[in-house]
Short mmCIF file of C-alpha atoms and ligand atoms in Angstrom, two decimals:
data_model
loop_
_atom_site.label_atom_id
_atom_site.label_comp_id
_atom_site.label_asym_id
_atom_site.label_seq_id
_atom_site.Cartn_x
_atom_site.Cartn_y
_atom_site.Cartn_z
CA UNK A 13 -6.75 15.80 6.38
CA UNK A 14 -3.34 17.35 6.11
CA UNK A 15 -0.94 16.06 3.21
CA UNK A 16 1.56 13.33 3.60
CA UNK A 17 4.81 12.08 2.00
CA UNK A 18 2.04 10.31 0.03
CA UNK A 19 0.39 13.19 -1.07
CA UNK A 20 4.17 14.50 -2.23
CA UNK A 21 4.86 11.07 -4.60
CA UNK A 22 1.27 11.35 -6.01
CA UNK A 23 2.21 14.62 -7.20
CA UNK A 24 5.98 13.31 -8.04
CA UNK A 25 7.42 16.32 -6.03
CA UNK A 26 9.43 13.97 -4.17
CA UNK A 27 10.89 10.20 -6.28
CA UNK A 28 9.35 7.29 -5.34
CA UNK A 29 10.24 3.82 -7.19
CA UNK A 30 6.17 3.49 -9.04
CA UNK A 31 5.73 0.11 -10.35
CA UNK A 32 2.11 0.31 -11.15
CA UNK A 33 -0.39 2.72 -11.55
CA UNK A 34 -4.74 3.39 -12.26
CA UNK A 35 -6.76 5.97 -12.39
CA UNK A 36 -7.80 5.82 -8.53
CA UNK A 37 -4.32 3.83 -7.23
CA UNK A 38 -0.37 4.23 -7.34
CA UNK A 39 1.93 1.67 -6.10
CA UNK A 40 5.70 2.04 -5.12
CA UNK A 41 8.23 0.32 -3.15
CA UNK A 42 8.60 0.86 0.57
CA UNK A 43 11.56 2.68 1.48
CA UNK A 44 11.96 -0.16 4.05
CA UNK A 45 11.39 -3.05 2.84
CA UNK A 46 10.66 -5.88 5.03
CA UNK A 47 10.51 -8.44 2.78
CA UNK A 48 11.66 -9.17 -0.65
CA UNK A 49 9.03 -7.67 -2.21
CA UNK A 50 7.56 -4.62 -0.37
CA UNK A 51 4.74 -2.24 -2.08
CA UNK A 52 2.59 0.21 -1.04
CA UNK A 53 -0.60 0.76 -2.46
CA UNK A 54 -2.77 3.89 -2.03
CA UNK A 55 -5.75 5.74 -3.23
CA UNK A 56 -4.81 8.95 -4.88
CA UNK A 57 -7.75 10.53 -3.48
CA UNK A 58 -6.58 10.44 0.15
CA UNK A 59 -8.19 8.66 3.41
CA UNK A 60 -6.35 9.30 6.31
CA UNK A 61 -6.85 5.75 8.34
CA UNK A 62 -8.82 2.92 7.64
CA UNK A 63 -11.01 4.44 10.84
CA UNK A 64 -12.27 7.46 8.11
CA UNK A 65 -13.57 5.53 5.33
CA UNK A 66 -16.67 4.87 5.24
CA UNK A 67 -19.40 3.32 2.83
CA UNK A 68 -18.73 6.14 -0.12
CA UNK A 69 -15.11 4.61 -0.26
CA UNK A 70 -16.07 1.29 -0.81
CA UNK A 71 -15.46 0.93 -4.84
CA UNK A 72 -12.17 2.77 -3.79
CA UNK A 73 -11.10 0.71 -1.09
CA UNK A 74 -12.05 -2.35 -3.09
CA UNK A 75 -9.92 -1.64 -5.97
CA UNK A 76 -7.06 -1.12 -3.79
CA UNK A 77 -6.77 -4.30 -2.72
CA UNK A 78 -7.44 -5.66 -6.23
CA UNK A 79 -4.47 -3.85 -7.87
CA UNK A 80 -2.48 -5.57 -5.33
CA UNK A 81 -3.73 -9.04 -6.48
CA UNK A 82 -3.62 -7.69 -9.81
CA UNK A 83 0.15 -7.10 -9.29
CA UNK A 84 0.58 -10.09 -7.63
CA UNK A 85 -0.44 -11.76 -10.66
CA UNK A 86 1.37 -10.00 -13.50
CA UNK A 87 4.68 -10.50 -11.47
CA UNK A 88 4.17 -13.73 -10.77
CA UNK A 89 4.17 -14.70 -7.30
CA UNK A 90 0.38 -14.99 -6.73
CA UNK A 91 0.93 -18.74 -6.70
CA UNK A 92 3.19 -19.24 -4.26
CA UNK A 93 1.32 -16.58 -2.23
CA UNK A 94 1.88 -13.05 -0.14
CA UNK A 95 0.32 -10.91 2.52
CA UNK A 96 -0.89 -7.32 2.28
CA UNK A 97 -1.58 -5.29 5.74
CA UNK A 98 -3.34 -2.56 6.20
CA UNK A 99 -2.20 -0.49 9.65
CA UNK A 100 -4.77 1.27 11.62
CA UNK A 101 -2.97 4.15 14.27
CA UNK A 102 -1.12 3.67 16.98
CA UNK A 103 -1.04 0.11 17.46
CA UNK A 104 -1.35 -1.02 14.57
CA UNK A 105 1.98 0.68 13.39
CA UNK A 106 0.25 3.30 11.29
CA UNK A 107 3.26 6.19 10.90
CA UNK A 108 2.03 7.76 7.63
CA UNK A 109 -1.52 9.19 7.51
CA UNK A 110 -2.31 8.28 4.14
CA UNK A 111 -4.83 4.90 4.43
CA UNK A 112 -2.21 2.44 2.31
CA UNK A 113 -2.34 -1.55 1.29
CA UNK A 114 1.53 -3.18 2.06
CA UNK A 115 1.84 -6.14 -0.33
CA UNK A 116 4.37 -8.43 1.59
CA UNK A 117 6.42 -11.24 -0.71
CA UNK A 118 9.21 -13.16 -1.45
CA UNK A 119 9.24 -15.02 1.70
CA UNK A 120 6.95 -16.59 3.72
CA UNK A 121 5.36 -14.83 6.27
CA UNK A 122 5.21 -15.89 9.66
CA UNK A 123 1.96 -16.02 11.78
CA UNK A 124 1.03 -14.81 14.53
CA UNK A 125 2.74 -11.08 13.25
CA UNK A 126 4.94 -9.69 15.75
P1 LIG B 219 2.84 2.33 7.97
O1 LIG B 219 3.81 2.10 9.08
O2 LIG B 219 1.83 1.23 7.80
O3 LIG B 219 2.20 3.70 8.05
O4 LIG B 219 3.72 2.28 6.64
C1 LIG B 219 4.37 3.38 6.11
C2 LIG B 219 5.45 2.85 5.21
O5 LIG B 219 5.85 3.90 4.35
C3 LIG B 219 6.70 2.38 5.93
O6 LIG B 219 6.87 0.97 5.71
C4 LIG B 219 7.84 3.15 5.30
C5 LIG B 219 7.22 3.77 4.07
N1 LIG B 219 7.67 5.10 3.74
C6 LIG B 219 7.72 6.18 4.57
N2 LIG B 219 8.15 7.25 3.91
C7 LIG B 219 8.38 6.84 2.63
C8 LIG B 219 8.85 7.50 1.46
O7 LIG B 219 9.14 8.69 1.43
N3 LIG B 219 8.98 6.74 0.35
C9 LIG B 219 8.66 5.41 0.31
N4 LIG B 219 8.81 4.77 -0.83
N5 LIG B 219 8.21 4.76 1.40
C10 LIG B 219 8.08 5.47 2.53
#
């Protein structure tokens, strides 16, 4: 796949607010945020949609999600809850090709999304 603004913060060629960080996953704050807390979690070894993973990606994948609970937890709103999205192309609002985890919270979320 070709590189993304992603690919540019994992490298720190271009500043990106980092507020947690593994061997396998970086998180930073969305540029625009849509909630009171907005992160982005990704894999620093890069899928380009959730369409291209496949079974090899699994552990990967996995521990995405759980450094977003994990962060959930050590700041403290776990309890009173969040949402994390993952958008898949087109429709699903997908406008950087770099598969990521949005951690949504601060507010609650409404239901059905728009
Ligand atoms: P998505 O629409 O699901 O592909 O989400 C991409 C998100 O990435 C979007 O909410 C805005 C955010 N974003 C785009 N460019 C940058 C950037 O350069 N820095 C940061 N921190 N966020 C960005």
């Amino acid at each position: 796949m070709g590189d993304t603004i992603f690919g540019k913060i994992i490298r720190r060629e271009i500043p990106a607010d980092i507020v947690y960080e593994t061997n396998d996953v970086l998180a930073f704050r969305d540029l625009n945020p849509q909630a009171p807390v907005h992160v982005l979690f990704i894999p620093k070894r890069a899928i380009a949609t959730l369409n291209d993973a496949t079974a090899a990606d699994a552990e990967l994948i996995g521990k995405l999600v759980l450094a977003a609970a994990d962060y959930a937890k050590r700041e403290g709103f776990d309890k009173d809850g969040y949402r994390t999205v993952i958008n898949c192309n087109e429709h699903g609002g997908q406008t950087v090709f770099h598969l990521h985890v949005h951690l949504l919270a601060g507010r609650r979320m409404t239901w059905p999304p728009g």
